[in-house]
Amino acid sequence: HLLLFLLFVGPFNCFASYSRATELFYSLKEGLPAGVLIGSLARDLRLPPAGGQHPAALRPPLSFTLASHGLGEQYVQLDNRSGELHTSAVEIDREALCVESSGATVFGGTSAVSSSSLSSESCLLLLDVLVLPQEYFRLVKVKIAIRDVNDNAPRFPVPHIHLSVPENAPVNTRLAIEHPALDPDMGTNGVQTYRLRDNYGVFTLDVEENESGERTPYLIVMGALDRETQEEYVTVIIAEDGGTPPLMGSATLTIGISDINDNCPQFNDSQLNVTLYGNSSLGTHVATVHAVDMDLGSNAQITYSYSQKVPETSRDLFHLNESTGVITLSTKVDGDTPRLHRLIILGNGPGCIPAVITVLVTIIKVMMRPPEVVPRFIANEVEGVVYLKELEPINTPIAFFTIKDPDEKYKVSCYLDGDGPFRLSPYKPYSNEYLLETTKPLDFETQQLYEISVVAWNSEGFRVNKVIKVQVLDDNDNSPVFSEQLIELSIEENNVPNAFLTKLHATDADSGERGQVSYFLGPDAPSYFALDKTTGVLTVSTQLDREEKEKYRYTVKAVDSGFPPRETIATVTVTVLDKNDNSPRFINKDFSFFVPENFPGFGEIGVISVTDADAGQNGWVALSVLNGSDIFVIDTGKGVLRAKVSLDREQQSSYILWIEAVDGGDPALSSTAKITILLLDINDNPPLVLFPQSNMSYLLVLPSTLPGSLITEVYAVDKDTGMNAVIAYSIIGRRGPRPESFRIDSKTGNITLEESLMQNDYGLYRLLVKVSDHGYPEPLHSTVMVNLFVNDTVSNESYIESLLRKEPDISIEEKQPQISIEPTHKKMESASCMPTLVALSIISLSSIAFVTGMGIYICLRKGKRHHRADENLEIQIPLNGRINLHMLEKKPMEISNI
């Protein structure tokens, strides 16, 4: 029954465990390189490892396969065996993948994800992964959330934003800026704040966020505006995101002040006095009134009318043009016409109290008809105004005038009255014809309007004036003029992008379109400088680096809108001011100096070279020693490193210093460098004999000692290194019954018995041993007396000690010790470096092997000595002040080839 139950339940249990779909969620930053671990499917799914214990058999290995073939597959790499998911070589750009502004954006799979279950900033890659074999089959849905990083700067959709504000806008008026900056990044990495570079004291910005999270900048009026004082404000609006560090974008903001009707018409004079002859013809010009309104357009339209106080007779006699303000004679003057007329004229503007001017017209009664002046215009004339272009040539004809007496009784003469380059001369051969012409070219920029009169009078004194207005028409005869031909600017390096430099200003004396100036960069201007064509605002779009280039010099052009256009060139120089943005830089990160020991104090060890790319005080560098300042000093100006005291290699073979370089900026920047000082060895230490410790010590040698046996040893060390520490031993003096019975090994210092000892060889042997190094130029040496007492026993120690206290009579042998390593300086000088290095390497290895062998030998010898001491206590007599040689630390000698 149990077997049947297991057979029934087992399949269903397997199906429940491995046949269901599973979801895994991972989070990943955009822009990561290839090979970054996203997650391990086997670990996160808690799948059993391959080969584990199984009731039936070993588990087969797991296999992971991507089942989806969508867009997301190119961004990941799946290890088919381990199930580890890594980023691929294709970099993930969140802004390129997730272009929707709301809801969850999904790429790379066939499955859909409900946007209600995710945040508004979600960007998902969906992967379907199959886990095989069939025994563990399951479908895993992997969802990778792509997290945003601040890799995009805010950007305005248009480079120039125009906004109109009425001049009567009250304080705190809010106006939405219709082109807010866009930032593909999300959340705090998106646009957070706006600000104005120049608010002129009357504007500020505020930001409002709607329900969808969009931020709209609003311009707020903070002060009174007056179009008649300033009709336009040009500034730069800057958008900044909330990333770390924040990124910025900018655009030019032009705030135009729109006109309102806040000005009324005004007359320059309050009264005009006019005289009119009674015989004047109909249509005779009496006077012209003119009022001025500072507003624009329809707000500045003025109409003229008579006041209700003006009598009807005066209204009928004088016609007032309501548009131009010209008063003309409309009916014939007769004997019943009043001689004085008071004309009160109103200048009417929209929504204004009328301006008032009084015209007093006095009519002079005449008994005869005045002379007649009949003009015939050659130049263009409209309503008594003659239009002439400037730069017209000399003697340009304007009009013919016929002068005559209507009664044909009196002689009539005429002349020209008024200022200006005009001349009225008789036109021969006719007696009553006169020609009005110019005497020199006219200049619109000097004077635009001339008012002259042709005066005719007869012999009776009657005069008639014919007023002519000459309007000079402008021509494009003036080039724009910069306020400065050399524009010198400066800006600190590391400026923000689109930094404001200056606003160019050029004027053109011409009028209308001919005087409108546009601004352009010259061909020699670098591409990262920008000049607004209309406003003349000069900006730089990128960060400038003084260390890359300190001064820029290029040309700018001001071009008018005439035909053909005229232009003027100015030179702009931009000096990039230094900021302390460069740390001092050492020529090398690590400096190494080799100095012989005993180098004199305050001698020059070496020079530390350091530079700073900044200028002025920012580039001034001071050097100091961070450690070891009690031994070493450094010249802060020249960088010369010195030691205060003489250095001894045996006390310390090397020094490691840290040198700090600090510039003069505020705040100061610094850097450090590592200095290694290696002391070269000098042969200034003779060998130091460690055993025997005293010239008064002695050793008992039994006569039965066999030839070749080791009797004792001389052990010495040398504090120097290399060849200066290679020691050779030699016997340079002997005394005893048969002193040649003992010899010393030049390398080890071991003293052995050469020949068998006879009966007559008993007694005290004194061997003078020379311990010499191989230093250059002169080897140093030490000597020690080795005393050997050949006898069966020691029966009288005081006698032996008395012998030792006597001065030995030993002749010195000049024979030099034979050594296997005998450096010859001449050979070293003539040989190449490579054989020397090979030889020194072999010597070093031999020394290590030798010292190792000696250690083993001494240990074995110590064991034998203890054994012999147990057998016969009278064989070895303790030496005076003897030390245990086996307790000494024997170090392998180093042979350096510096």
PDB file of N, CA, C and O in Angstrom, residues 794-844:
ATOM      1  N   VAL A 794      94.215  18.967  31.729  1.00  0.00           N
ATOM      2  CA  VAL A 794      94.684  20.237  32.273  1.00  0.00           C
ATOM      3  C   VAL A 794      94.808  20.057  33.778  1.00  0.00           C
ATOM      4  O   VAL A 794      93.795  19.908  34.479  1.00  0.00           O
ATOM      5  N   SER A 795      96.029  20.062  34.260  1.00  0.00           N
ATOM      6  CA  SER A 795      96.226  19.847  35.689  1.00  0.00           C
ATOM      7  C   SER A 795      96.540  21.126  36.425  1.00  0.00           C
ATOM      8  O   SER A 795      96.308  21.232  37.627  1.00  0.00           O
ATOM      9  N   ASN A 796      97.056  22.114  35.652  1.00  0.00           N
ATOM     10  CA  ASN A 796      97.433  23.387  36.299  1.00  0.00           C
ATOM     11  C   ASN A 796      96.951  24.536  35.424  1.00  0.00           C
ATOM     12  O   ASN A 796      97.658  24.995  34.512  1.00  0.00           O
ATOM     13  N   GLU A 797      95.729  25.003  35.692  1.00  0.00           N
ATOM     14  CA  GLU A 797      95.144  26.074  34.878  1.00  0.00           C
ATOM     15  C   GLU A 797      95.868  27.389  35.099  1.00  0.00           C
ATOM     16  O   GLU A 797      96.006  28.195  34.174  1.00  0.00           O
ATOM     17  N   SER A 798      96.333  27.642  36.303  1.00  0.00           N
ATOM     18  CA  SER A 798      97.018  28.926  36.577  1.00  0.00           C
ATOM     19  C   SER A 798      98.308  29.039  35.778  1.00  0.00           C
ATOM     20  O   SER A 798      98.682  30.137  35.332  1.00  0.00           O
ATOM     21  N   TYR A 799      98.948  27.896  35.549  1.00  0.00           N
ATOM     22  CA  TYR A 799     100.171  27.916  34.758  1.00  0.00           C
ATOM     23  C   TYR A 799      99.850  28.296  33.303  1.00  0.00           C
ATOM     24  O   TYR A 799     100.542  29.104  32.681  1.00  0.00           O
ATOM     25  N   ILE A 800      98.782  27.723  32.794  1.00  0.00           N
ATOM     26  CA  ILE A 800      98.393  28.024  31.397  1.00  0.00           C
ATOM     27  C   ILE A 800      98.016  29.487  31.255  1.00  0.00           C
ATOM     28  O   ILE A 800      98.398  30.161  30.287  1.00  0.00           O
ATOM     29  N   GLU A 801      97.287  29.986  32.249  1.00  0.00           N
ATOM     30  CA  GLU A 801      96.879  31.384  32.183  1.00  0.00           C
ATOM     31  C   GLU A 801      98.064  32.326  32.258  1.00  0.00           C
ATOM     32  O   GLU A 801      98.086  33.376  31.628  1.00  0.00           O
ATOM     33  N   SER A 802      99.105  31.929  33.013  1.00  0.00           N
ATOM     34  CA  SER A 802     100.308  32.777  33.072  1.00  0.00           C
ATOM     35  C   SER A 802     101.011  32.806  31.729  1.00  0.00           C
ATOM     36  O   SER A 802     101.575  33.821  31.323  1.00  0.00           O
ATOM     37  N   LEU A 803     101.001  31.641  31.037  1.00  0.00           N
ATOM     38  CA  LEU A 803     101.597  31.625  29.696  1.00  0.00           C
ATOM     39  C   LEU A 803     100.835  32.530  28.731  1.00  0.00           C
ATOM     40  O   LEU A 803     101.424  33.165  27.861  1.00  0.00           O
ATOM     41  N   LEU A 804      99.508  32.540  28.899  1.00  0.00           N
ATOM     42  CA  LEU A 804      98.703  33.352  27.983  1.00  0.00           C
ATOM     43  C   LEU A 804      98.920  34.838  28.220  1.00  0.00           C
ATOM     44  O   LEU A 804      98.785  35.644  27.315  1.00  0.00           O
ATOM     45  N   ARG A 805      99.262  35.192  29.481  1.00  0.00           N
ATOM     46  CA  ARG A 805      99.435  36.616  29.767  1.00  0.00           C
ATOM     47  C   ARG A 805     100.758  37.156  29.232  1.00  0.00           C
ATOM     48  O   ARG A 805     100.933  38.353  29.094  1.00  0.00           O
ATOM     49  N   LYS A 806     101.683  36.256  28.920  1.00  0.00           N
ATOM     50  CA  LYS A 806     102.943  36.709  28.355  1.00  0.00           C
ATOM     51  C   LYS A 806     102.743  37.159  26.913  1.00  0.00           C
ATOM     52  O   LYS A 806     101.940  36.603  26.179  1.00  0.00           O
ATOM     53  N   GLU A 807     103.512  38.185  26.547  1.00  0.00           N
ATOM     54  CA  GLU A 807     103.426  38.699  25.162  1.00  0.00           C
ATOM     55  C   GLU A 807     104.048  37.663  24.255  1.00  0.00           C
ATOM     56  O   GLU A 807     105.235  37.323  24.386  1.00  0.00           O
ATOM     57  N   PRO A 808     103.286  37.161  23.279  1.00  0.00           N
ATOM     58  CA  PRO A 808     103.847  36.115  22.417  1.00  0.00           C
ATOM     59  C   PRO A 808     104.853  36.694  21.421  1.00  0.00           C
ATOM     60  O   PRO A 808     104.696  37.810  20.940  1.00  0.00           O
ATOM     61  N   ASP A 809     105.858  35.938  21.158  1.00  0.00           N
ATOM     62  CA  ASP A 809     106.861  36.330  20.177  1.00  0.00           C
ATOM     63  C   ASP A 809     106.519  35.626  18.867  1.00  0.00           C
ATOM     64  O   ASP A 809     106.930  34.500  18.607  1.00  0.00           O
ATOM     65  N   ILE A 810     105.669  36.328  18.073  1.00  0.00           N
ATOM     66  CA  ILE A 810     105.153  35.713  16.849  1.00  0.00           C
ATOM     67  C   ILE A 810     105.585  36.566  15.675  1.00  0.00           C
ATOM     68  O   ILE A 810     105.407  37.798  15.659  1.00  0.00           O
ATOM     69  N   SER A 811     106.177  35.930  14.677  1.00  0.00           N
ATOM     70  CA  SER A 811     106.522  36.652  13.441  1.00  0.00           C
ATOM     71  C   SER A 811     105.320  36.644  12.507  1.00  0.00           C
ATOM     72  O   SER A 811     104.651  35.626  12.333  1.00  0.00           O
ATOM     73  N   ILE A 812     105.063  37.807  11.915  1.00  0.00           N
ATOM     74  CA  ILE A 812     103.882  37.980  11.058  1.00  0.00           C
ATOM     75  C   ILE A 812     104.180  37.462   9.667  1.00  0.00           C
ATOM     76  O   ILE A 812     105.176  37.831   9.037  1.00  0.00           O
ATOM     77  N   GLU A 813     103.276  36.589   9.162  1.00  0.00           N
ATOM     78  CA  GLU A 813     103.385  36.093   7.795  1.00  0.00           C
ATOM     79  C   GLU A 813     102.655  37.043   6.847  1.00  0.00           C
ATOM     80  O   GLU A 813     101.539  37.474   7.136  1.00  0.00           O
ATOM     81  N   GLU A 814     103.261  37.367   5.711  1.00  0.00           N
ATOM     82  CA  GLU A 814     102.650  38.289   4.742  1.00  0.00           C
ATOM     83  C   GLU A 814     101.806  37.573   3.703  1.00  0.00           C
ATOM     84  O   GLU A 814     101.286  38.178   2.787  1.00  0.00           O
ATOM     85  N   LYS A 815     101.684  36.295   3.831  1.00  0.00           N
ATOM     86  CA  LYS A 815     100.928  35.523   2.844  1.00  0.00           C
ATOM     87  C   LYS A 815      99.459  35.889   2.893  1.00  0.00           C
ATOM     88  O   LYS A 815      98.853  35.892   3.954  1.00  0.00           O
ATOM     89  N   GLN A 816      98.878  36.224   1.754  1.00  0.00           N
ATOM     90  CA  GLN A 816      97.471  36.588   1.672  1.00  0.00           C
ATOM     91  C   GLN A 816      96.614  35.337   1.610  1.00  0.00           C
ATOM     92  O   GLN A 816      97.015  34.320   1.034  1.00  0.00           O
ATOM     93  N   PRO A 817      95.425  35.430   2.196  1.00  0.00           N
ATOM     94  CA  PRO A 817      94.537  34.255   2.157  1.00  0.00           C
ATOM     95  C   PRO A 817      94.069  33.980   0.743  1.00  0.00           C
ATOM     96  O   PRO A 817      93.830  34.886  -0.045  1.00  0.00           O
ATOM     97  N   GLN A 818      93.965  32.657   0.445  1.00  0.00           N
ATOM     98  CA  GLN A 818      93.461  32.241  -0.859  1.00  0.00           C
ATOM     99  C   GLN A 818      91.937  32.168  -0.805  1.00  0.00           C
ATOM    100  O   GLN A 818      91.379  31.455   0.023  1.00  0.00           O
ATOM    101  N   ILE A 819      91.284  32.913  -1.660  1.00  0.00           N
ATOM    102  CA  ILE A 819      89.814  32.948  -1.684  1.00  0.00           C
ATOM    103  C   ILE A 819      89.342  32.626  -3.080  1.00  0.00           C
ATOM    104  O   ILE A 819      90.056  32.825  -4.074  1.00  0.00           O
ATOM    105  N   SER A 820      88.128  32.153  -3.123  1.00  0.00           N
ATOM    106  CA  SER A 820      87.558  31.800  -4.428  1.00  0.00           C
ATOM    107  C   SER A 820      86.971  33.001  -5.143  1.00  0.00           C
ATOM    108  O   SER A 820      86.825  32.989  -6.340  1.00  0.00           O
ATOM    109  N   ILE A 821      86.628  34.002  -4.361  1.00  0.00           N
ATOM    110  CA  ILE A 821      86.049  35.218  -4.964  1.00  0.00           C
ATOM    111  C   ILE A 821      87.040  36.322  -4.736  1.00  0.00           C
ATOM    112  O   ILE A 821      87.243  36.763  -3.609  1.00  0.00           O
ATOM    113  N   GLU A 822      87.711  36.723  -5.770  1.00  0.00           N
ATOM    114  CA  GLU A 822      88.718  37.770  -5.640  1.00  0.00           C
ATOM    115  C   GLU A 822      88.442  38.826  -6.690  1.00  0.00           C
ATOM    116  O   GLU A 822      88.937  38.773  -7.801  1.00  0.00           O
ATOM    117  N   PRO A 823      87.531  39.802  -6.333  1.00  0.00           N
ATOM    118  CA  PRO A 823      87.189  40.820  -7.331  1.00  0.00           C
ATOM    119  C   PRO A 823      88.372  41.693  -7.652  1.00  0.00           C
ATOM    120  O   PRO A 823      89.067  42.168  -6.765  1.00  0.00           O
ATOM    121  N   THR A 824      88.665  41.832  -8.890  1.00  0.00           N
ATOM    122  CA  THR A 824      89.719  42.722  -9.371  1.00  0.00           C
ATOM    123  C   THR A 824      89.062  43.920 -10.003  1.00  0.00           C
ATOM    124  O   THR A 824      88.304  43.781 -10.943  1.00  0.00           O
ATOM    125  N   HIS A 825      89.329  45.075  -9.440  1.00  0.00           N
ATOM    126  CA  HIS A 825      88.629  46.285  -9.876  1.00  0.00           C
ATOM    127  C   HIS A 825      88.948  46.626 -11.313  1.00  0.00           C
ATOM    128  O   HIS A 825      88.120  47.163 -12.029  1.00  0.00           O
ATOM    129  N   LYS A 826      90.161  46.298 -11.736  1.00  0.00           N
ATOM    130  CA  LYS A 826      90.468  46.588 -13.138  1.00  0.00           C
ATOM    131  C   LYS A 826      89.603  45.757 -14.055  1.00  0.00           C
ATOM    132  O   LYS A 826      89.122  46.213 -15.071  1.00  0.00           O
ATOM    133  N   LYS A 827      89.423  44.499 -13.661  1.00  0.00           N
ATOM    134  CA  LYS A 827      88.577  43.648 -14.484  1.00  0.00           C
ATOM    135  C   LYS A 827      87.137  44.127 -14.453  1.00  0.00           C
ATOM    136  O   LYS A 827      86.435  44.095 -15.430  1.00  0.00           O
ATOM    137  N   MET A 828      86.712  44.554 -13.261  1.00  0.00           N
ATOM    138  CA  MET A 828      85.321  45.028 -13.164  1.00  0.00           C
ATOM    139  C   MET A 828      85.111  46.259 -14.008  1.00  0.00           C
ATOM    140  O   MET A 828      84.064  46.471 -14.575  1.00  0.00           O
ATOM    141  N   GLU A 829      86.146  47.061 -14.062  1.00  0.00           N
ATOM    142  CA  GLU A 829      85.989  48.269 -14.853  1.00  0.00           C
ATOM    143  C   GLU A 829      85.951  47.963 -16.327  1.00  0.00           C
ATOM    144  O   GLU A 829      85.237  48.609 -17.087  1.00  0.00           O
ATOM    145  N   SER A 830      86.743  46.966 -16.720  1.00  0.00           N
ATOM    146  CA  SER A 830      86.806  46.697 -18.153  1.00  0.00           C
ATOM    147  C   SER A 830      85.706  45.761 -18.608  1.00  0.00           C
ATOM    148  O   SER A 830      85.358  45.735 -19.771  1.00  0.00           O
ATOM    149  N   ALA A 831      85.196  44.960 -17.644  1.00  0.00           N
ATOM    150  CA  ALA A 831      84.167  43.982 -18.032  1.00  0.00           C
ATOM    151  C   ALA A 831      82.825  44.667 -18.190  1.00  0.00           C
ATOM    152  O   ALA A 831      82.584  45.727 -17.664  1.00  0.00           O
ATOM    153  N   SER A 832      81.976  44.009 -18.849  1.00  0.00           N
ATOM    154  CA  SER A 832      80.625  44.534 -19.033  1.00  0.00           C
ATOM    155  C   SER A 832      79.786  44.255 -17.796  1.00  0.00           C
ATOM    156  O   SER A 832      80.175  43.496 -16.918  1.00  0.00           O
ATOM    157  N   CYS A 833      78.638  44.871 -17.728  1.00  0.00           N
ATOM    158  CA  CYS A 833      77.752  44.721 -16.561  1.00  0.00           C
ATOM    159  C   CYS A 833      77.147  43.337 -16.479  1.00  0.00           C
ATOM    160  O   CYS A 833      76.897  42.831 -15.384  1.00  0.00           O
ATOM    161  N   MET A 834      76.909  42.705 -17.606  1.00  0.00           N
ATOM    162  CA  MET A 834      76.202  41.432 -17.582  1.00  0.00           C
ATOM    163  C   MET A 834      77.010  40.348 -16.882  1.00  0.00           C
ATOM    164  O   MET A 834      76.488  39.665 -15.998  1.00  0.00           O
ATOM    165  N   PRO A 835      78.293  40.128 -17.170  1.00  0.00           N
ATOM    166  CA  PRO A 835      79.049  39.110 -16.421  1.00  0.00           C
ATOM    167  C   PRO A 835      79.096  39.425 -14.942  1.00  0.00           C
ATOM    168  O   PRO A 835      79.050  38.539 -14.115  1.00  0.00           O
ATOM    169  N   THR A 836      79.211  40.695 -14.601  1.00  0.00           N
ATOM    170  CA  THR A 836      79.259  41.074 -13.180  1.00  0.00           C
ATOM    171  C   THR A 836      77.968  40.684 -12.478  1.00  0.00           C
ATOM    172  O   THR A 836      77.971  40.137 -11.368  1.00  0.00           O
ATOM    173  N   LEU A 837      76.847  40.972 -13.130  1.00  0.00           N
ATOM    174  CA  LEU A 837      75.561  40.616 -12.539  1.00  0.00           C
ATOM    175  C   LEU A 837      75.432  39.105 -12.368  1.00  0.00           C
ATOM    176  O   LEU A 837      74.959  38.611 -11.344  1.00  0.00           O
ATOM    177  N   VAL A 838      75.894  38.348 -13.377  1.00  0.00           N
ATOM    178  CA  VAL A 838      75.814  36.886 -13.291  1.00  0.00           C
ATOM    179  C   VAL A 838      76.687  36.382 -12.158  1.00  0.00           C
ATOM    180  O   VAL A 838      76.290  35.538 -11.344  1.00  0.00           O
ATOM    181  N   ALA A 839      77.911  36.937 -12.059  1.00  0.00           N
ATOM    182  CA  ALA A 839      78.830  36.497 -11.018  1.00  0.00           C
ATOM    183  C   ALA A 839      78.285  36.800  -9.636  1.00  0.00           C
ATOM    184  O   ALA A 839      78.322  35.966  -8.732  1.00  0.00           O
ATOM    185  N   LEU A 840      77.755  38.013  -9.472  1.00  0.00           N
ATOM    186  CA  LEU A 840      77.215  38.386  -8.161  1.00  0.00           C
ATOM    187  C   LEU A 840      76.003  37.528  -7.802  1.00  0.00           C
ATOM    188  O   LEU A 840      75.772  37.210  -6.638  1.00  0.00           O
ATOM    189  N   SER A 841      75.189  37.190  -8.797  1.00  0.00           N
ATOM    190  CA  SER A 841      74.045  36.311  -8.535  1.00  0.00           C
ATOM    191  C   SER A 841      74.518  34.948  -8.053  1.00  0.00           C
ATOM    192  O   SER A 841      73.973  34.369  -7.104  1.00  0.00           O
ATOM    193  N   ILE A 842      75.572  34.404  -8.710  1.00  0.00           N
ATOM    194  CA  ILE A 842      76.112  33.092  -8.297  1.00  0.00           C
ATOM    195  C   ILE A 842      76.673  33.180  -6.900  1.00  0.00           C
ATOM    196  O   ILE A 842      76.479  32.281  -6.065  1.00  0.00           O
ATOM    197  N   ILE A 843      77.379  34.277  -6.607  1.00  0.00           N
ATOM    198  CA  ILE A 843      77.957  34.454  -5.262  1.00  0.00           C
ATOM    199  C   ILE A 843      76.863  34.486  -4.216  1.00  0.00           C
ATOM    200  O   ILE A 843      76.959  33.892  -3.138  1.00  0.00           O
ATOM    201  N   SER A 844      75.756  35.237  -4.524  1.00  0.00           N
ATOM    202  CA  SER A 844      74.653  35.319  -3.563  1.00  0.00           C
ATOM    203  C   SER A 844      74.059  33.948  -3.288  1.00  0.00           C
ATOM    204  O   SER A 844      73.829  33.570  -2.127  1.00  0.00           O
TER     205      SER A 844
END
